[in-house]
Short mmCIF file of C-alpha atoms in Angstrom, two decimals:
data_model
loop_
_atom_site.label_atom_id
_atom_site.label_comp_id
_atom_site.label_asym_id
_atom_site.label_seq_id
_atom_site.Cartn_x
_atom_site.Cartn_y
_atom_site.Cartn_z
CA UNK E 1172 38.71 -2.14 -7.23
CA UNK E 1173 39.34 0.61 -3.97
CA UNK E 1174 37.34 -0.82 -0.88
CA UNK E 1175 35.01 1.37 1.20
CA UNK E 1176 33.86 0.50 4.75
CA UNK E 1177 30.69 2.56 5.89
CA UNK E 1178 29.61 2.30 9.63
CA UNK E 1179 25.83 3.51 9.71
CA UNK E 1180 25.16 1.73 6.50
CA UNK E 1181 21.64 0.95 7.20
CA UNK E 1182 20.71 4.73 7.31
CA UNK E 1183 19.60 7.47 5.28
CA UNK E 1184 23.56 8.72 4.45
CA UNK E 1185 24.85 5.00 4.34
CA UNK E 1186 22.59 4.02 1.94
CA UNK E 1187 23.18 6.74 -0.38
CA UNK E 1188 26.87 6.71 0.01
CA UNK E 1189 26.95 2.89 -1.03
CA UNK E 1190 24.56 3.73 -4.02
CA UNK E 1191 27.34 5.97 -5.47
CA UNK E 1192 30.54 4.21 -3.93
CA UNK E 1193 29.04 0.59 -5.88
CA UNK E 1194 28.41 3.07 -9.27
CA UNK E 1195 31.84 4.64 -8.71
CA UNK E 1196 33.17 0.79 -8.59
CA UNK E 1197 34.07 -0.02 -5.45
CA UNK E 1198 33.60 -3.03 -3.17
CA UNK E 1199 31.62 -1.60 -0.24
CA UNK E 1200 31.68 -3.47 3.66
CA UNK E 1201 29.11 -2.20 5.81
CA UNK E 1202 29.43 -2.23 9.63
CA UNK E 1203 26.23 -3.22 11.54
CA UNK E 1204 25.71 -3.68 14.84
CA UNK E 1205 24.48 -7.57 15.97
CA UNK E 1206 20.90 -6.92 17.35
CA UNK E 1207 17.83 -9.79 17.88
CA UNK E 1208 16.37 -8.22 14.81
CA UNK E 1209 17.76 -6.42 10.96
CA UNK E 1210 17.01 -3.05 9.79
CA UNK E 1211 17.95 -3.18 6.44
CA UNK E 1212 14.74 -1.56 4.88
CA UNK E 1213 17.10 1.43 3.54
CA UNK E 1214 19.82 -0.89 2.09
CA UNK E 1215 17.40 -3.78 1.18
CA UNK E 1216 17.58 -3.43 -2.78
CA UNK E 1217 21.71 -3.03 -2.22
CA UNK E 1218 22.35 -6.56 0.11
CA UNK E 1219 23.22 -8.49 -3.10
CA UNK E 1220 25.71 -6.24 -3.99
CA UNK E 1221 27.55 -5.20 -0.22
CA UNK E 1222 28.80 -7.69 1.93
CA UNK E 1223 28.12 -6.99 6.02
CA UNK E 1224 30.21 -7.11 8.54
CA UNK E 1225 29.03 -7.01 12.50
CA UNK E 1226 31.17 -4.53 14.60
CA UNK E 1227 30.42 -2.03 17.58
CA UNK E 1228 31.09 1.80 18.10
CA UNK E 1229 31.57 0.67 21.72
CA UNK E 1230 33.75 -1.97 21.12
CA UNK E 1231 36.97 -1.25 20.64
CA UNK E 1232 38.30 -4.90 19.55
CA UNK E 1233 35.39 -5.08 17.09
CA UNK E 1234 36.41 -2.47 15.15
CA UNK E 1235 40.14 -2.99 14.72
CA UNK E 1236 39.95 -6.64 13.84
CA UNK E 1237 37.45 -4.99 11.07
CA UNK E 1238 39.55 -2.88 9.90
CA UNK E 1239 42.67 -5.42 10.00
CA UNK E 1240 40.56 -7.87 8.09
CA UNK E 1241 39.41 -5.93 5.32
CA UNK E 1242 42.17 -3.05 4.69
CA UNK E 1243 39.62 -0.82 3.86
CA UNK E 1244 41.32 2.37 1.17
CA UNK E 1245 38.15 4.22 2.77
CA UNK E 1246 36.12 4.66 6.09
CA UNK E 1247 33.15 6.66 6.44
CA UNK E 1248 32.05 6.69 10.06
CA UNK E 1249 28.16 7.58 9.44
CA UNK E 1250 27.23 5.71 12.53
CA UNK E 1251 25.98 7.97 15.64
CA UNK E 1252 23.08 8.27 17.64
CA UNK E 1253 22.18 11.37 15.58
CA UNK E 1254 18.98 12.42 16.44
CA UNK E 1255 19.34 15.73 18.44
CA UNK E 1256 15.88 15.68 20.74
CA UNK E 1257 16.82 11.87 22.26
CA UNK E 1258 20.24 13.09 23.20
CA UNK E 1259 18.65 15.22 25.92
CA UNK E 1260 17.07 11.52 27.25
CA UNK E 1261 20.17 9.73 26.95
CA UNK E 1262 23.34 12.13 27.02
CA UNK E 1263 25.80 9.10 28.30
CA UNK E 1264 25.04 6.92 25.57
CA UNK E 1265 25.01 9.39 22.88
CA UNK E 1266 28.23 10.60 24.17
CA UNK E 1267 29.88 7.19 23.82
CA UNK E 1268 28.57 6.47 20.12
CA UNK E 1269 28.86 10.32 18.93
CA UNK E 1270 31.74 11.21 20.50
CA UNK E 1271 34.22 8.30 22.19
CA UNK E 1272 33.02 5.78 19.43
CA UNK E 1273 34.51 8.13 16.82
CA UNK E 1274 37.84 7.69 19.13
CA UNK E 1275 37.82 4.17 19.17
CA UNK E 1276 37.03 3.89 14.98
CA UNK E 1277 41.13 6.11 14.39
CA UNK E 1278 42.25 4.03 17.05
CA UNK E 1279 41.30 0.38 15.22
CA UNK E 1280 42.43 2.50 11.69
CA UNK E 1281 45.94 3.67 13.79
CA UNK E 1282 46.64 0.32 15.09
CA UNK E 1283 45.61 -1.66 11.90
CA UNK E 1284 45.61 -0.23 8.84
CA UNK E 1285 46.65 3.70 9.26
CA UNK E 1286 46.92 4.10 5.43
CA UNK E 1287 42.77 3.63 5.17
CA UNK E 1288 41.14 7.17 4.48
CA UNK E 1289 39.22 8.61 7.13
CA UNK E 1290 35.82 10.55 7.02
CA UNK E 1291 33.66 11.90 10.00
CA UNK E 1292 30.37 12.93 9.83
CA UNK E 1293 30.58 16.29 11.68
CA UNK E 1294 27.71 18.18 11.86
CA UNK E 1295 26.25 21.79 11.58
CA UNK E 1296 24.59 21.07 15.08
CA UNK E 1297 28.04 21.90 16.12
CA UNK E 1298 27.68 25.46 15.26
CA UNK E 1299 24.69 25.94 17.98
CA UNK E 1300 24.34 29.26 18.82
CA UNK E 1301 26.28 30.60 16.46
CA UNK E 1302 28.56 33.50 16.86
CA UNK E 1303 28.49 34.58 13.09
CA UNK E 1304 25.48 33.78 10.28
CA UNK E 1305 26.58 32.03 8.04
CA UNK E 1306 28.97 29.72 8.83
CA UNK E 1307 31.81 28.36 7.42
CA UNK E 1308 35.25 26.18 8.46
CA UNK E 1309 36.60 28.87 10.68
CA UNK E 1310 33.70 29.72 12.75
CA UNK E 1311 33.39 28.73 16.43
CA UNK E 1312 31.83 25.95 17.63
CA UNK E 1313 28.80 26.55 20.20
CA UNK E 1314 26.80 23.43 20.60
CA UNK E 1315 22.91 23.75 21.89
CA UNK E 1316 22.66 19.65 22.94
CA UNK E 1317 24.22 16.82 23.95
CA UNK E 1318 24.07 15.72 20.54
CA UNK E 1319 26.27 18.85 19.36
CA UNK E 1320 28.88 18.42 22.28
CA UNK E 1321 29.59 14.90 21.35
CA UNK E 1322 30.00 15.74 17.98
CA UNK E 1323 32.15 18.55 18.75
CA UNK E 1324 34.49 15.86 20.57
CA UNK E 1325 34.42 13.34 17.51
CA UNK E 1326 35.37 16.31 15.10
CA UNK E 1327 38.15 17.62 17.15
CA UNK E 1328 39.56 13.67 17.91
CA UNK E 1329 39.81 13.43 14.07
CA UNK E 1330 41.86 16.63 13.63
CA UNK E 1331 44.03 15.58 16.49
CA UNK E 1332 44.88 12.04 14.71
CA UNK E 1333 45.55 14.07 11.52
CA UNK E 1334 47.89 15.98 12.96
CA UNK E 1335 49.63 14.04 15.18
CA UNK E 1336 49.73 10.75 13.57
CA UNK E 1337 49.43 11.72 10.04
CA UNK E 1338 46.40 9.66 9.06
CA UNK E 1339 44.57 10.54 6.14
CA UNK E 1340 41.44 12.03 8.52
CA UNK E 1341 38.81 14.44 7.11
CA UNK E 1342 35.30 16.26 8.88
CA UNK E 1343 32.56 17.25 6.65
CA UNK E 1344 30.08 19.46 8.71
CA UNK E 1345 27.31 18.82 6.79
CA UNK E 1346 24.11 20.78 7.23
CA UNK E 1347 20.82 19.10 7.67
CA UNK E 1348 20.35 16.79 4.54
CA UNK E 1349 16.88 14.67 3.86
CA UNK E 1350 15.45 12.69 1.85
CA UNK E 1351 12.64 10.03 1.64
CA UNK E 1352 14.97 7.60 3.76
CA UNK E 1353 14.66 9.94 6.62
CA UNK E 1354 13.88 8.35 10.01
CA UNK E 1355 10.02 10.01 10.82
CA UNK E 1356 11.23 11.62 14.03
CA UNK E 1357 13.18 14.03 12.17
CA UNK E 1358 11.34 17.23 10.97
CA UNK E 1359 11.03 17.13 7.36
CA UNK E 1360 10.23 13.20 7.37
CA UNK E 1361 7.59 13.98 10.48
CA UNK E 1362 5.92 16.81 7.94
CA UNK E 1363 6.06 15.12 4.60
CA UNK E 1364 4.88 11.68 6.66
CA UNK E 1365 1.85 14.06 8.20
CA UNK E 1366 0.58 15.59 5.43
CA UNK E 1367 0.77 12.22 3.10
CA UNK E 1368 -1.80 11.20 6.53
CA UNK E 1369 -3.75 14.11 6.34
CA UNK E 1370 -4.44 14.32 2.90
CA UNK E 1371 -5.21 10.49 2.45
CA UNK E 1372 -7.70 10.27 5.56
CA UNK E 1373 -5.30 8.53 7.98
CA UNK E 1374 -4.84 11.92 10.46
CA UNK E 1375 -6.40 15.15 11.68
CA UNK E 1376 -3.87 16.81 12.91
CA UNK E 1377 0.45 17.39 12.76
CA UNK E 1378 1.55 18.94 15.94
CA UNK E 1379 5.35 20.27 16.01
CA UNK E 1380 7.50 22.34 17.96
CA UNK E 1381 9.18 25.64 16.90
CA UNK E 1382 7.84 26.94 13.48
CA UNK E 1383 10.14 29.36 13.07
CA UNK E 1384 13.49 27.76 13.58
CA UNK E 1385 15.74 28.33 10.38
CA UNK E 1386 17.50 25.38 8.65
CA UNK E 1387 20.11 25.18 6.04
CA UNK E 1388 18.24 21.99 3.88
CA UNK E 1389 19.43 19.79 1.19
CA UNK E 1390 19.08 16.41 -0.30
CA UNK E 1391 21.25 13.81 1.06
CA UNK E 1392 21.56 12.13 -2.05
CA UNK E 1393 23.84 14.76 -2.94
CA UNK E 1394 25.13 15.43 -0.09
CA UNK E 1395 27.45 11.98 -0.19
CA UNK E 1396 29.08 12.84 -2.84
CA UNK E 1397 30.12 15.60 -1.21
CA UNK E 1398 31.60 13.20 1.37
CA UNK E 1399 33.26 10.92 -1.25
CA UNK E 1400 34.94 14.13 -2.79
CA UNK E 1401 36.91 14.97 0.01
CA UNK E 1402 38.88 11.51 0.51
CA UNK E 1403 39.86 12.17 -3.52
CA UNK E 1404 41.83 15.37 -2.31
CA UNK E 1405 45.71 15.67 -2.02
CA UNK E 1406 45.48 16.78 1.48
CA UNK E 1407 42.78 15.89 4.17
CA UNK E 1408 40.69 19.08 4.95
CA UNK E 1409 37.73 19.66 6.36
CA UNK E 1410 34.45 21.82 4.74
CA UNK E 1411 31.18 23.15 5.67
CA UNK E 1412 28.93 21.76 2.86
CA UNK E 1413 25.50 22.97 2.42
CA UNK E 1414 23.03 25.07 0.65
CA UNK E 1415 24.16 28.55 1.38
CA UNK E 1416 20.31 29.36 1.74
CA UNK E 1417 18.15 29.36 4.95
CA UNK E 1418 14.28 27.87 4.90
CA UNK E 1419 11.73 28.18 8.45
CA UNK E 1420 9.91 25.29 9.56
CA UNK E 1421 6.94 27.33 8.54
CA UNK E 1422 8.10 27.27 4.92
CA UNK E 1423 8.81 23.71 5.05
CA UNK E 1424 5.15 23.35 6.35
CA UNK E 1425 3.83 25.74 3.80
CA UNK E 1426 5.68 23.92 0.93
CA UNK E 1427 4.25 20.20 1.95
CA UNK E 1428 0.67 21.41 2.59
CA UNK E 1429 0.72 23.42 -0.47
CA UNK E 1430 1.85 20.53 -2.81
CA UNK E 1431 -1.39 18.54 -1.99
CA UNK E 1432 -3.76 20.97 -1.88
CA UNK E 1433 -4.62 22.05 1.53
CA UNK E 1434 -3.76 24.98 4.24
CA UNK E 1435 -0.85 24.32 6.76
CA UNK E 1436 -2.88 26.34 9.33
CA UNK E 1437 -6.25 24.32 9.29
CA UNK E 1438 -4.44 21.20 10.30
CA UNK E 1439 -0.52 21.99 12.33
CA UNK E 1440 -0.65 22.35 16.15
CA UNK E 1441 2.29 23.90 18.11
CA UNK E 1442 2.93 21.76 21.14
CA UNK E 1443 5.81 22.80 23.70
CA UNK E 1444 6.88 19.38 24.18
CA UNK E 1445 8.07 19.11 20.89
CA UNK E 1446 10.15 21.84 22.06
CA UNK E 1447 14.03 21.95 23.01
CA UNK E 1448 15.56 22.77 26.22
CA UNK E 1449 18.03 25.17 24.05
CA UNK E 1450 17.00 26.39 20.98
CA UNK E 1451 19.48 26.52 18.01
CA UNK E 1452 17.21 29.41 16.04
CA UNK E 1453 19.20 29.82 12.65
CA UNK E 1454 22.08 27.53 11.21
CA UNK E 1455 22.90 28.86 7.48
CA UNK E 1456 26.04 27.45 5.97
CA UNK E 1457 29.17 29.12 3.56
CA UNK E 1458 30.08 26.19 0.93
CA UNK E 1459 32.30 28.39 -0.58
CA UNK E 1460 35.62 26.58 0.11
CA UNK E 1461 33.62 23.53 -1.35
CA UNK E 1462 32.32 24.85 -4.30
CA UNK E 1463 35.59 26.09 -4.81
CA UNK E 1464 38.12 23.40 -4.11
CA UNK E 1465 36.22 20.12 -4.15
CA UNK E 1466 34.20 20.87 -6.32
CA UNK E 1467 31.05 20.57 -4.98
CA UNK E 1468 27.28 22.12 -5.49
CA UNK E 1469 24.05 20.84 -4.55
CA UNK E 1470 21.91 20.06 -7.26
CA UNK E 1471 18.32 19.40 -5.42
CA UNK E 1472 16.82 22.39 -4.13
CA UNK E 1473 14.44 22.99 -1.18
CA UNK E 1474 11.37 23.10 -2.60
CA UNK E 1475 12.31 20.02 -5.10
CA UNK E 1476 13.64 18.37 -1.76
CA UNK E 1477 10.07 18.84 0.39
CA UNK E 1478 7.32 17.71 -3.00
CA UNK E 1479 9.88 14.10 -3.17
CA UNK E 1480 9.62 13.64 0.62
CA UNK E 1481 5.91 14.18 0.25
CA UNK E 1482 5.36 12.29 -2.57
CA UNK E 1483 6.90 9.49 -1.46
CA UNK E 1484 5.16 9.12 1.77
CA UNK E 1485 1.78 9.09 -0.42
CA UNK E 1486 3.05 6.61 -2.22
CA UNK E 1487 3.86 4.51 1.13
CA UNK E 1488 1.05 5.11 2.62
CA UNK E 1489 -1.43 4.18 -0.34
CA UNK E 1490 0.66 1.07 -0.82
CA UNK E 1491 1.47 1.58 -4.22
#
């Protein structure tokens, strides 16, 4: 039985991965942080099956006496302050989870355990401003936010411990993936959230920022397979995995409004503090070299994607 070790197993991509890593037949470990209270609503239904460990992404000594206790075959650093808007509020800390705690992770797997398998959760953030539409492993980085530089740094780290020590150490940039375990100040959780309101008498009124921003969107549930896939490989590489397709805000909005019956444009406000400092206006991805050489397709699409987000939060909310 091969043992996986997921930091950021209590979120949306940790509790997917250990859905398929525990069907695939492996003993999962999940890193959590010790805090005064749990948040183990997304990995709830899975606690009988994982065992949890407590360890910090800014503790170095933490981590390796982790990793030297368990001799994980597999790490899957998921863990990050990930959410783009609060990096602008807190830039040092996200730096030293996003970016130096991704250092500290190779370190403990260097020191410890250096035949584990190493995956990053890079990001299409990353990509920023990009220089070419769409984008794939060999385009430029140009991050728009704190968030994007620090994630820049943790990608770049792992290639440099590849390379210079050897290690087993993999990226995926991984465009923006959802699902109904998405945290509600993320877009599509904020929109499927607000219109379950709206149409169940709860709200008035959904105000967001830019409506026309362009996402690359898929379902996370497949998107962790994805991330599984590329520690079964020969040779650590890294790949762009996403939809190859490009949806607006707007169309997101459109989509959930639509599915219940009512017009986006009687109830969504555009307010400009829901606004970034720098815009990242269009990120479309090229999963060709995944499609190709993993292999690897996403089987949920977009509007599929926004109707479960939606009809989950109905659900929720009418307590059912």
């Amino acid at each position: 039985m091969p043992t996986a070790l997921i930091t950021g197993v209590t979120g949306q991509d940790g509790s997917y991965l250990a859905e398929l890593l525990l069907a695939k037949g492996y003993e999962v470990i999940g890193v959590v942080r010790r805090t005064s209270h749990d948040s183990y609503e997304r990995i709830g239904h899975l606690l009988d099956r994982i065992s949890i460990v407590p360890a910090d992404l800014l503790d170095q000594h933490s981590l390796t006496s982790v990793i030297r206790d368990v001799r994980p075959d597999e790490v899957y650093n998921l863990a990050a302050q990930s959410f783009v808007p609060t990096s602008w509020t807190q830039p040092v800390l996200t730096g030293e989870f996003t970016a130096l705690g991704v250092t500290r992770i190779l370190e403990a797997i260097r020191l410890a355990h250096p035949e584990a398998k190493f995956y990053q959760a890079s990001s299409s953030e990353m990509f920023g401003k990009a220089v070419e539409t769409p984008q794939n492993e060999a385009t430029p980085f140009y991050p728009r936010s704190p968030y994007g530089v620090a994630k820049v740094y943790g990608h770049w780290v792992t290639v440099n411990y590849r390379e210079s020590y050897g290690m087993y150490a993999v990226s995926g940039i991984l465009f923006n993936h959802e699902s109904p375990r998405r945290g509600l100040e993320f877009v599509t959780r904020k929109v499927s959230h607000g219109v379950a309101q709206i149409k169940l008498g709860k709200a008035s009124r959904l105000k967001l920022g830019n409506l026309d921003a362009r996402r690359d969107w898929g379902y996370a549930g497949d998107y962790v397979e994805a991330m599984w896939l590329m520690l079964q490989q020969e040779e650590p590489s890294d790949f762009v995995i996403g939809s190859g397709q490009t949806r607006s805000v707007r169309e997101l909005v459109d989509i959930a409004f639509g599915h219940v019956g009512l017009d986006w444009q009687e109830y969504v406000e555009v307010d400009a503090a829901f606004i970034r400092p720098a815009e990242v206006e269009i990120l479309l991805a090229d999963p060709e070299r995944a499609r190709k050489q993993l292999p690897w397709k996403p089987k949920v699409g977009f509007e599929e994607l926004v109707t479960m987000m939606v009809d989950s939060d109905l659900e929720r909310l009418a307590g059912r």
